[in-house]
């Protein structure tokens, strides 16, 4: 991307541009990963049996190949994206659970139930889990007995029908 944006490159010192070129040299197009060192890169290339070319522009590919890749990506993409109501459904679950948990005597006023992970960063799918954590207000010290809080939360979720008791 930097190669395509000369304005950004012009704002960088030569030392920064050199560091970026070195990082680019550690990237393997085949695995879509950065390798730890030039030695690791060379060992990796020996393992896969060839050195991938970084200088082959997409424009050099045949139109039929590009069309086929594009068609495949367009077919696959809808199955990877969350449904239109994904975020609304997850927010409803979060709000419902928060309304239960903030009533517990072990949970201080002002505590929130916050979403993190793929449901927050918008990389979630309909089958993804919903990561949440109780966030105490900044001015409130952490509980001395976190086990009591966890057990209270567990009992509240079971009593509300939101969670099942373990056997």
Short mmCIF file of N, CA and C in Angstrom, two decimals:
data_model
loop_
_atom_site.label_atom_id
_atom_site.label_comp_id
_atom_site.label_asym_id
_atom_site.label_seq_id
_atom_site.Cartn_x
_atom_site.Cartn_y
_atom_site.Cartn_z
N UNK A 1 0.83 -1.19 0.00
CA UNK A 1 0.00 0.00 0.00
C UNK A 1 0.87 1.25 0.00
N UNK A 2 2.00 1.18 0.71
CA UNK A 2 2.88 2.35 0.72
C UNK A 2 3.47 2.62 -0.65
N UNK A 3 3.78 1.56 -1.38
CA UNK A 3 4.33 1.74 -2.71
C UNK A 3 3.36 2.49 -3.61
N UNK A 4 2.06 2.31 -3.38
CA UNK A 4 1.03 2.94 -4.20
C UNK A 4 0.69 4.33 -3.70
N UNK A 5 1.28 4.77 -2.58
CA UNK A 5 0.94 6.06 -2.01
C UNK A 5 2.20 6.89 -1.78
N UNK A 6 2.69 7.55 -2.83
CA UNK A 6 3.95 8.30 -2.71
C UNK A 6 3.87 9.44 -1.70
N UNK A 7 2.68 9.96 -1.44
CA UNK A 7 2.55 11.05 -0.46
C UNK A 7 2.92 10.56 0.94
N UNK A 8 2.50 9.34 1.27
CA UNK A 8 2.84 8.79 2.58
C UNK A 8 4.33 8.50 2.65
N UNK A 9 4.86 7.90 1.60
CA UNK A 9 6.29 7.61 1.58
C UNK A 9 7.12 8.88 1.73
N UNK A 10 6.69 9.97 1.12
CA UNK A 10 7.43 11.22 1.19
C UNK A 10 7.47 11.78 2.61
N UNK A 11 6.52 11.41 3.44
CA UNK A 11 6.48 11.89 4.82
C UNK A 11 7.37 11.07 5.75
N UNK A 12 7.89 9.97 5.26
CA UNK A 12 8.68 9.07 6.10
C UNK A 12 10.17 9.32 5.93
N UNK A 13 10.91 9.10 7.01
CA UNK A 13 12.36 9.17 6.94
C UNK A 13 12.88 7.94 6.21
N UNK A 14 14.07 8.04 5.64
CA UNK A 14 14.66 6.92 4.91
C UNK A 14 14.78 5.69 5.80
N UNK A 15 15.10 5.89 7.06
CA UNK A 15 15.24 4.77 8.00
C UNK A 15 13.89 4.04 8.15
N UNK A 16 12.78 4.78 8.17
CA UNK A 16 11.45 4.17 8.27
C UNK A 16 11.12 3.40 6.99
N UNK A 17 11.43 4.00 5.85
CA UNK A 17 11.17 3.33 4.57
C UNK A 17 11.98 2.03 4.48
N UNK A 18 13.24 2.06 4.94
CA UNK A 18 14.08 0.87 4.92
C UNK A 18 13.51 -0.21 5.83
N UNK A 19 13.03 0.18 7.02
CA UNK A 19 12.44 -0.80 7.94
C UNK A 19 11.22 -1.46 7.31
N UNK A 20 10.41 -0.68 6.63
CA UNK A 20 9.21 -1.22 5.97
C UNK A 20 9.61 -2.19 4.87
N UNK A 21 10.64 -1.83 4.08
CA UNK A 21 11.11 -2.75 3.03
C UNK A 21 11.61 -4.06 3.63
N UNK A 22 12.28 -3.97 4.77
CA UNK A 22 12.76 -5.19 5.44
C UNK A 22 11.58 -6.04 5.90
N UNK A 23 10.55 -5.42 6.49
CA UNK A 23 9.36 -6.16 6.93
C UNK A 23 8.66 -6.81 5.73
N UNK A 24 8.57 -6.05 4.63
CA UNK A 24 7.94 -6.61 3.44
C UNK A 24 8.71 -7.84 2.94
N UNK A 25 10.02 -7.82 3.09
CA UNK A 25 10.84 -8.95 2.68
C UNK A 25 10.64 -10.19 3.54
N UNK A 26 10.03 -10.04 4.71
CA UNK A 26 9.77 -11.18 5.60
C UNK A 26 8.37 -11.74 5.41
N UNK A 27 7.59 -11.16 4.51
CA UNK A 27 6.22 -11.60 4.29
C UNK A 27 6.18 -12.71 3.26
N UNK A 28 5.45 -13.79 3.57
CA UNK A 28 5.27 -14.88 2.62
C UNK A 28 3.86 -14.80 2.05
N UNK A 29 3.77 -14.59 0.75
CA UNK A 29 2.47 -14.50 0.08
C UNK A 29 1.70 -15.81 0.12
N UNK A 30 2.40 -16.92 0.19
CA UNK A 30 1.75 -18.22 0.15
C UNK A 30 0.98 -18.48 1.44
N UNK A 31 1.61 -18.19 2.58
CA UNK A 31 0.98 -18.43 3.88
C UNK A 31 0.31 -17.19 4.45
N UNK A 32 0.50 -16.05 3.81
CA UNK A 32 -0.06 -14.79 4.29
C UNK A 32 0.41 -14.50 5.72
N UNK A 33 1.71 -14.70 5.95
CA UNK A 33 2.29 -14.48 7.27
C UNK A 33 3.63 -13.79 7.15
N UNK A 34 4.02 -13.14 8.26
CA UNK A 34 5.35 -12.57 8.38
C UNK A 34 6.23 -13.58 9.10
N UNK A 35 7.43 -13.77 8.59
CA UNK A 35 8.38 -14.68 9.22
C UNK A 35 9.29 -13.88 10.14
N UNK A 36 9.82 -14.52 11.16
CA UNK A 36 10.52 -13.83 12.25
C UNK A 36 11.85 -13.20 11.83
N UNK A 37 12.52 -13.78 10.84
CA UNK A 37 13.85 -13.29 10.48
C UNK A 37 14.15 -13.71 9.04
N UNK A 38 15.19 -13.12 8.45
CA UNK A 38 15.59 -13.57 7.11
C UNK A 38 15.94 -15.06 7.09
N UNK A 39 16.57 -15.54 8.17
CA UNK A 39 16.91 -16.97 8.25
C UNK A 39 15.63 -17.82 8.27
N UNK A 40 14.64 -17.43 9.07
CA UNK A 40 13.36 -18.16 9.13
C UNK A 40 12.67 -18.12 7.77
N UNK A 41 12.74 -16.97 7.09
CA UNK A 41 12.14 -16.86 5.75
C UNK A 41 12.81 -17.82 4.79
N UNK A 42 14.15 -17.86 4.80
CA UNK A 42 14.89 -18.74 3.89
C UNK A 42 14.58 -20.21 4.17
N UNK A 43 14.49 -20.57 5.45
CA UNK A 43 14.14 -21.95 5.83
C UNK A 43 12.73 -22.29 5.36
N UNK A 44 11.83 -21.31 5.51
CA UNK A 44 10.44 -21.52 5.07
C UNK A 44 10.39 -21.75 3.56
N UNK A 45 11.11 -20.93 2.81
CA UNK A 45 11.12 -21.09 1.35
C UNK A 45 11.72 -22.43 0.95
N UNK A 46 12.73 -22.87 1.70
CA UNK A 46 13.32 -24.18 1.41
C UNK A 46 12.29 -25.28 1.66
N UNK A 47 11.50 -25.13 2.73
CA UNK A 47 10.48 -26.12 3.07
C UNK A 47 9.40 -26.20 1.99
N UNK A 48 8.94 -25.03 1.50
CA UNK A 48 7.87 -25.06 0.49
C UNK A 48 8.42 -25.32 -0.91
N UNK A 49 9.76 -25.21 -1.06
CA UNK A 49 10.39 -25.61 -2.31
C UNK A 49 10.52 -24.53 -3.37
N UNK A 50 10.14 -23.30 -3.06
CA UNK A 50 10.32 -22.22 -4.02
C UNK A 50 10.21 -20.88 -3.31
N UNK A 51 10.67 -19.83 -3.99
CA UNK A 51 10.59 -18.47 -3.46
C UNK A 51 9.44 -17.77 -4.17
N UNK A 52 8.38 -17.41 -3.43
CA UNK A 52 7.26 -16.72 -4.07
C UNK A 52 7.71 -15.37 -4.66
N UNK A 53 7.16 -15.03 -5.79
CA UNK A 53 7.50 -13.75 -6.42
C UNK A 53 6.57 -12.67 -5.91
N UNK A 54 7.17 -11.59 -5.44
CA UNK A 54 6.40 -10.45 -4.94
C UNK A 54 6.12 -9.43 -6.04
N UNK A 55 6.75 -9.63 -7.18
CA UNK A 55 6.68 -8.61 -8.22
C UNK A 55 5.70 -8.94 -9.34
N UNK A 56 4.79 -9.89 -9.12
CA UNK A 56 3.82 -10.25 -10.16
C UNK A 56 2.55 -9.45 -9.93
N UNK A 57 2.29 -8.46 -10.77
CA UNK A 57 1.08 -7.64 -10.57
C UNK A 57 -0.18 -8.40 -10.97
N UNK A 58 -1.29 -8.06 -10.32
CA UNK A 58 -2.56 -8.69 -10.68
C UNK A 58 -2.92 -8.44 -12.14
N UNK A 59 -2.47 -7.32 -12.67
CA UNK A 59 -2.78 -7.01 -14.07
C UNK A 59 -2.20 -8.05 -15.01
N UNK A 60 -1.17 -8.79 -14.55
CA UNK A 60 -0.57 -9.82 -15.39
C UNK A 60 -1.36 -11.11 -15.44
N UNK A 61 -2.34 -11.25 -14.58
CA UNK A 61 -3.15 -12.46 -14.58
C UNK A 61 -4.17 -12.42 -15.70
N UNK A 62 -4.53 -13.59 -16.17
CA UNK A 62 -5.53 -13.66 -17.24
C UNK A 62 -6.89 -13.21 -16.71
N UNK A 63 -7.64 -12.56 -17.56
CA UNK A 63 -8.97 -12.06 -17.18
C UNK A 63 -9.87 -13.19 -16.66
N UNK A 64 -9.78 -14.36 -17.27
CA UNK A 64 -10.62 -15.48 -16.86
C UNK A 64 -10.30 -15.91 -15.42
N UNK A 65 -9.02 -15.86 -15.05
CA UNK A 65 -8.62 -16.23 -13.68
C UNK A 65 -9.18 -15.21 -12.70
N UNK A 66 -9.00 -13.92 -13.00
CA UNK A 66 -9.53 -12.87 -12.12
C UNK A 66 -11.05 -12.96 -12.01
N UNK A 67 -11.72 -13.22 -13.11
CA UNK A 67 -13.18 -13.33 -13.10
C UNK A 67 -13.63 -14.50 -12.24
N UNK A 68 -12.92 -15.62 -12.34
CA UNK A 68 -13.26 -16.80 -11.56
C UNK A 68 -13.05 -16.55 -10.07
N UNK A 69 -11.94 -15.92 -9.71
CA UNK A 69 -11.67 -15.61 -8.30
C UNK A 69 -12.72 -14.65 -7.77
N UNK A 70 -13.04 -13.64 -8.54
CA UNK A 70 -14.05 -12.66 -8.13
C UNK A 70 -15.41 -13.34 -7.94
N UNK A 71 -15.80 -14.19 -8.86
CA UNK A 71 -17.08 -14.89 -8.76
C UNK A 71 -17.11 -15.78 -7.52
N UNK A 72 -16.03 -16.48 -7.25
CA UNK A 72 -15.96 -17.33 -6.06
C UNK A 72 -16.06 -16.52 -4.77
N UNK A 73 -15.36 -15.40 -4.74
CA UNK A 73 -15.40 -14.54 -3.55
C UNK A 73 -16.80 -13.97 -3.34
N UNK A 74 -17.45 -13.55 -4.42
CA UNK A 74 -18.81 -13.01 -4.30
C UNK A 74 -19.80 -14.06 -3.81
N UNK A 75 -19.59 -15.32 -4.19
CA UNK A 75 -20.45 -16.41 -3.73
C UNK A 75 -20.22 -16.71 -2.25
N UNK A 76 -18.96 -16.70 -1.85
CA UNK A 76 -18.59 -17.07 -0.48
C UNK A 76 -18.89 -15.97 0.53
N UNK A 77 -18.73 -14.74 0.15
CA UNK A 77 -18.84 -13.61 1.08
C UNK A 77 -20.13 -13.58 1.90
N UNK A 78 -21.30 -13.77 1.32
CA UNK A 78 -22.52 -13.72 2.14
C UNK A 78 -22.53 -14.73 3.28
N UNK A 79 -21.91 -15.90 3.09
CA UNK A 79 -21.90 -16.90 4.15
C UNK A 79 -20.94 -16.51 5.28
N UNK A 80 -20.04 -15.59 5.01
CA UNK A 80 -19.07 -15.17 6.03
C UNK A 80 -19.55 -13.96 6.82
N UNK A 81 -20.48 -13.21 6.26
CA UNK A 81 -20.96 -12.00 6.91
C UNK A 81 -22.07 -12.32 7.91
N UNK A 82 -22.14 -11.56 8.99
CA UNK A 82 -23.24 -11.78 9.92
C UNK A 82 -24.57 -11.34 9.30
N UNK A 83 -25.66 -11.90 9.81
CA UNK A 83 -26.98 -11.54 9.31
C UNK A 83 -27.27 -10.07 9.66
N UNK A 84 -28.23 -9.46 8.98
CA UNK A 84 -28.52 -8.04 9.21
C UNK A 84 -28.88 -7.71 10.67
N UNK A 85 -29.50 -8.64 11.37
CA UNK A 85 -29.89 -8.35 12.76
C UNK A 85 -28.89 -8.86 13.80
N UNK A 86 -27.71 -9.26 13.35
CA UNK A 86 -26.67 -9.83 14.22
C UNK A 86 -26.39 -8.95 15.43
N UNK A 87 -26.07 -7.70 15.20
CA UNK A 87 -25.68 -6.81 16.30
C UNK A 87 -26.87 -6.48 17.20
N UNK A 88 -28.05 -6.32 16.62
CA UNK A 88 -29.24 -6.03 17.43
C UNK A 88 -29.56 -7.20 18.36
N UNK A 89 -29.47 -8.44 17.84
CA UNK A 89 -29.74 -9.62 18.68
C UNK A 89 -28.72 -9.74 19.80
N UNK A 90 -27.48 -9.48 19.50
CA UNK A 90 -26.44 -9.59 20.53
C UNK A 90 -26.56 -8.48 21.56
N UNK A 91 -26.94 -7.31 21.14
CA UNK A 91 -27.15 -6.22 22.09
C UNK A 91 -28.34 -6.53 22.99
N UNK A 92 -29.36 -7.14 22.45
CA UNK A 92 -30.52 -7.52 23.27
C UNK A 92 -30.12 -8.53 24.35
N UNK A 93 -29.28 -9.49 23.98
CA UNK A 93 -28.79 -10.47 24.97
C UNK A 93 -27.97 -9.76 26.03
N UNK A 94 -27.05 -8.90 25.61
CA UNK A 94 -26.20 -8.18 26.56
C UNK A 94 -27.04 -7.35 27.51
N UNK A 95 -28.01 -6.61 26.99
CA UNK A 95 -28.85 -5.75 27.83
C UNK A 95 -29.69 -6.59 28.81
N UNK A 96 -30.21 -7.71 28.34
CA UNK A 96 -31.00 -8.57 29.22
C UNK A 96 -30.15 -9.11 30.37
N UNK A 97 -28.97 -9.60 30.05
CA UNK A 97 -28.08 -10.12 31.09
C UNK A 97 -27.64 -9.01 32.05
N UNK A 98 -27.33 -7.86 31.51
CA UNK A 98 -26.91 -6.74 32.36
C UNK A 98 -28.02 -6.37 33.33
N UNK A 99 -29.26 -6.37 32.85
CA UNK A 99 -30.38 -6.00 33.73
C UNK A 99 -30.54 -6.98 34.88
N UNK A 100 -30.15 -8.23 34.66
CA UNK A 100 -30.19 -9.24 35.73
C UNK A 100 -29.03 -9.03 36.69
N UNK A 101 -27.85 -8.85 36.15
CA UNK A 101 -26.64 -8.83 36.96
C UNK A 101 -26.49 -7.58 37.82
N UNK A 102 -26.95 -6.44 37.33
CA UNK A 102 -26.76 -5.20 38.11
C UNK A 102 -27.66 -5.16 39.34
N UNK A 103 -28.59 -6.10 39.45
CA UNK A 103 -29.44 -6.14 40.65
C UNK A 103 -28.80 -6.93 41.79
N UNK A 104 -27.71 -7.61 41.51
CA UNK A 104 -27.07 -8.44 42.54
C UNK A 104 -26.38 -7.56 43.58
N UNK A 105 -26.47 -7.94 44.86
CA UNK A 105 -25.82 -7.14 45.90
C UNK A 105 -24.30 -7.12 45.77
N UNK A 106 -23.70 -8.12 45.15
CA UNK A 106 -22.25 -8.16 44.97
C UNK A 106 -21.75 -7.25 43.84
N UNK A 107 -22.69 -6.75 43.05
CA UNK A 107 -22.32 -5.93 41.89
C UNK A 107 -22.59 -4.46 42.24
N UNK A 108 -21.54 -3.63 42.25
CA UNK A 108 -21.72 -2.23 42.64
C UNK A 108 -22.51 -1.42 41.60
N UNK A 109 -23.20 -0.37 42.06
CA UNK A 109 -23.92 0.51 41.12
C UNK A 109 -22.95 1.08 40.08
N UNK A 110 -23.44 1.20 38.87
CA UNK A 110 -22.62 1.74 37.78
C UNK A 110 -21.86 0.68 37.01
N UNK A 111 -21.97 -0.58 37.43
CA UNK A 111 -21.30 -1.67 36.72
C UNK A 111 -22.01 -1.89 35.38
N UNK A 112 -21.23 -2.20 34.37
CA UNK A 112 -21.80 -2.48 33.05
C UNK A 112 -21.35 -3.86 32.59
N UNK A 113 -22.10 -4.44 31.68
CA UNK A 113 -21.72 -5.69 31.04
C UNK A 113 -21.25 -5.31 29.64
N UNK A 114 -19.96 -5.48 29.40
CA UNK A 114 -19.36 -5.03 28.14
C UNK A 114 -19.06 -6.20 27.22
N UNK A 115 -19.26 -5.97 25.93
CA UNK A 115 -18.97 -6.96 24.89
C UNK A 115 -17.55 -6.73 24.38
N UNK A 116 -16.83 -7.82 24.14
CA UNK A 116 -15.51 -7.73 23.52
C UNK A 116 -15.38 -8.87 22.52
N UNK A 117 -14.27 -8.93 21.83
CA UNK A 117 -14.04 -10.01 20.86
C UNK A 117 -14.73 -9.75 19.54
N UNK A 118 -15.04 -10.83 18.83
CA UNK A 118 -15.55 -10.71 17.46
C UNK A 118 -16.91 -10.02 17.37
N UNK A 119 -17.70 -10.09 18.43
CA UNK A 119 -18.99 -9.40 18.40
C UNK A 119 -18.81 -7.89 18.51
N UNK A 120 -17.71 -7.47 19.08
CA UNK A 120 -17.43 -6.03 19.23
C UNK A 120 -16.68 -5.49 18.02
N UNK A 121 -15.70 -6.26 17.53
CA UNK A 121 -14.87 -5.74 16.45
C UNK A 121 -15.47 -5.98 15.06
N UNK A 122 -16.67 -6.51 15.02
CA UNK A 122 -17.44 -6.71 13.79
C UNK A 122 -16.87 -7.80 12.88
N UNK A 123 -16.10 -8.72 13.46
CA UNK A 123 -15.64 -9.87 12.71
C UNK A 123 -16.44 -11.11 13.08
N UNK A 124 -17.50 -10.94 13.82
CA UNK A 124 -18.31 -12.06 14.28
C UNK A 124 -19.16 -12.65 13.18
N UNK A 125 -19.58 -13.87 13.42
CA UNK A 125 -20.53 -14.52 12.52
C UNK A 125 -21.71 -14.95 13.38
N UNK A 126 -22.78 -15.36 12.75
CA UNK A 126 -23.98 -15.75 13.49
C UNK A 126 -23.71 -16.89 14.46
N UNK A 127 -22.73 -17.73 14.16
CA UNK A 127 -22.45 -18.87 15.03
C UNK A 127 -21.36 -18.57 16.06
N UNK A 128 -20.84 -17.35 16.07
CA UNK A 128 -19.77 -17.00 17.01
C UNK A 128 -20.32 -16.86 18.43
N UNK A 129 -19.43 -17.07 19.40
CA UNK A 129 -19.83 -16.87 20.79
C UNK A 129 -19.96 -15.37 21.08
N UNK A 130 -20.47 -15.04 22.24
CA UNK A 130 -20.66 -13.66 22.64
C UNK A 130 -19.83 -13.44 23.90
N UNK A 131 -18.66 -12.81 23.72
CA UNK A 131 -17.75 -12.56 24.84
C UNK A 131 -18.19 -11.31 25.59
N UNK A 132 -18.34 -11.44 26.91
CA UNK A 132 -18.75 -10.30 27.73
C UNK A 132 -18.00 -10.32 29.06
N UNK A 133 -17.88 -9.16 29.66
CA UNK A 133 -17.28 -9.08 30.99
C UNK A 133 -17.98 -7.99 31.79
N UNK A 134 -18.04 -8.21 33.10
CA UNK A 134 -18.57 -7.18 33.99
C UNK A 134 -17.49 -6.14 34.21
N UNK A 135 -17.81 -4.89 34.02
CA UNK A 135 -16.85 -3.80 34.22
C UNK A 135 -17.30 -2.95 35.40
N UNK A 136 -16.51 -3.01 36.44
CA UNK A 136 -16.77 -2.20 37.64
C UNK A 136 -16.50 -0.75 37.32
N UNK A 137 -17.20 0.18 37.98
CA UNK A 137 -16.88 1.61 37.81
C UNK A 137 -15.43 1.86 38.23
N UNK A 138 -14.79 2.83 37.61
CA UNK A 138 -13.36 3.09 37.85
C UNK A 138 -13.07 3.37 39.32
N UNK A 139 -13.98 4.03 40.00
CA UNK A 139 -13.73 4.41 41.39
C UNK A 139 -14.00 3.28 42.38
N UNK A 140 -14.49 2.15 41.89
CA UNK A 140 -14.83 1.03 42.76
C UNK A 140 -13.70 0.01 42.76
N UNK A 141 -13.19 -0.35 43.96
CA UNK A 141 -12.13 -1.36 43.99
C UNK A 141 -12.67 -2.73 43.57
N UNK A 142 -11.77 -3.55 43.10
CA UNK A 142 -12.14 -4.92 42.71
C UNK A 142 -12.63 -5.67 43.94
N UNK A 143 -13.55 -6.61 43.76
CA UNK A 143 -14.06 -7.35 44.91
C UNK A 143 -12.96 -8.19 45.56
N UNK A 144 -13.03 -8.27 46.88
CA UNK A 144 -12.04 -9.09 47.59
C UNK A 144 -12.27 -10.58 47.33
N UNK A 145 -13.53 -10.97 47.23
CA UNK A 145 -13.85 -12.38 47.02
C UNK A 145 -14.51 -12.54 45.65
N UNK A 146 -13.66 -12.66 44.61
CA UNK A 146 -14.22 -12.76 43.25
C UNK A 146 -15.01 -14.05 43.06
N UNK A 147 -14.67 -15.09 43.83
CA UNK A 147 -15.42 -16.35 43.73
C UNK A 147 -16.87 -16.14 44.13
N UNK A 148 -17.11 -15.36 45.16
CA UNK A 148 -18.48 -15.08 45.60
C UNK A 148 -19.26 -14.36 44.51
N UNK A 149 -18.60 -13.44 43.81
CA UNK A 149 -19.27 -12.71 42.73
C UNK A 149 -19.62 -13.68 41.60
N UNK A 150 -18.67 -14.53 41.23
CA UNK A 150 -18.91 -15.49 40.14
C UNK A 150 -20.05 -16.44 40.51
N UNK A 151 -20.06 -16.92 41.73
CA UNK A 151 -21.13 -17.83 42.17
C UNK A 151 -22.48 -17.12 42.19
N UNK A 152 -22.49 -15.86 42.60
CA UNK A 152 -23.73 -15.09 42.61
C UNK A 152 -24.26 -14.89 41.19
N UNK A 153 -23.36 -14.57 40.27
CA UNK A 153 -23.74 -14.40 38.86
C UNK A 153 -24.29 -15.72 38.33
N UNK A 154 -23.62 -16.82 38.64
CA UNK A 154 -24.08 -18.13 38.18
C UNK A 154 -25.49 -18.43 38.69
N UNK A 155 -25.72 -18.22 39.98
CA UNK A 155 -27.05 -18.47 40.55
C UNK A 155 -28.11 -17.59 39.89
N UNK A 156 -27.77 -16.33 39.65
CA UNK A 156 -28.74 -15.41 39.04
C UNK A 156 -29.08 -15.83 37.62
N UNK A 157 -28.09 -16.26 36.86
CA UNK A 157 -28.34 -16.69 35.48
C UNK A 157 -29.16 -17.97 35.44
N UNK A 158 -28.89 -18.89 36.36
CA UNK A 158 -29.68 -20.13 36.43
C UNK A 158 -31.12 -19.80 36.82
N UNK A 159 -31.28 -18.94 37.83
CA UNK A 159 -32.63 -18.58 38.29
C UNK A 159 -33.44 -17.87 37.22
N UNK A 160 -32.76 -17.12 36.35
CA UNK A 160 -33.48 -16.40 35.30
C UNK A 160 -33.79 -17.29 34.10
N UNK A 161 -33.25 -18.52 34.10
CA UNK A 161 -33.47 -19.40 32.97
C UNK A 161 -32.51 -19.14 31.82
N UNK A 162 -31.52 -18.29 32.05
CA UNK A 162 -30.56 -17.95 31.02
C UNK A 162 -29.45 -18.98 30.89
N UNK A 163 -29.16 -19.67 32.00
CA UNK A 163 -28.11 -20.69 31.99
C UNK A 163 -28.64 -21.96 32.62
N UNK A 164 -28.05 -23.08 32.27
CA UNK A 164 -28.46 -24.35 32.83
C UNK A 164 -27.45 -24.76 33.92
N UNK A 165 -27.95 -25.46 34.93
CA UNK A 165 -27.06 -25.97 35.97
C UNK A 165 -26.24 -27.10 35.42
N UNK A 166 -24.96 -27.13 35.80
CA UNK A 166 -24.10 -28.26 35.42
C UNK A 166 -24.52 -29.47 36.21
N UNK A 167 -24.36 -30.64 35.63
CA UNK A 167 -24.70 -31.86 36.34
C UNK A 167 -23.59 -32.26 37.28
#
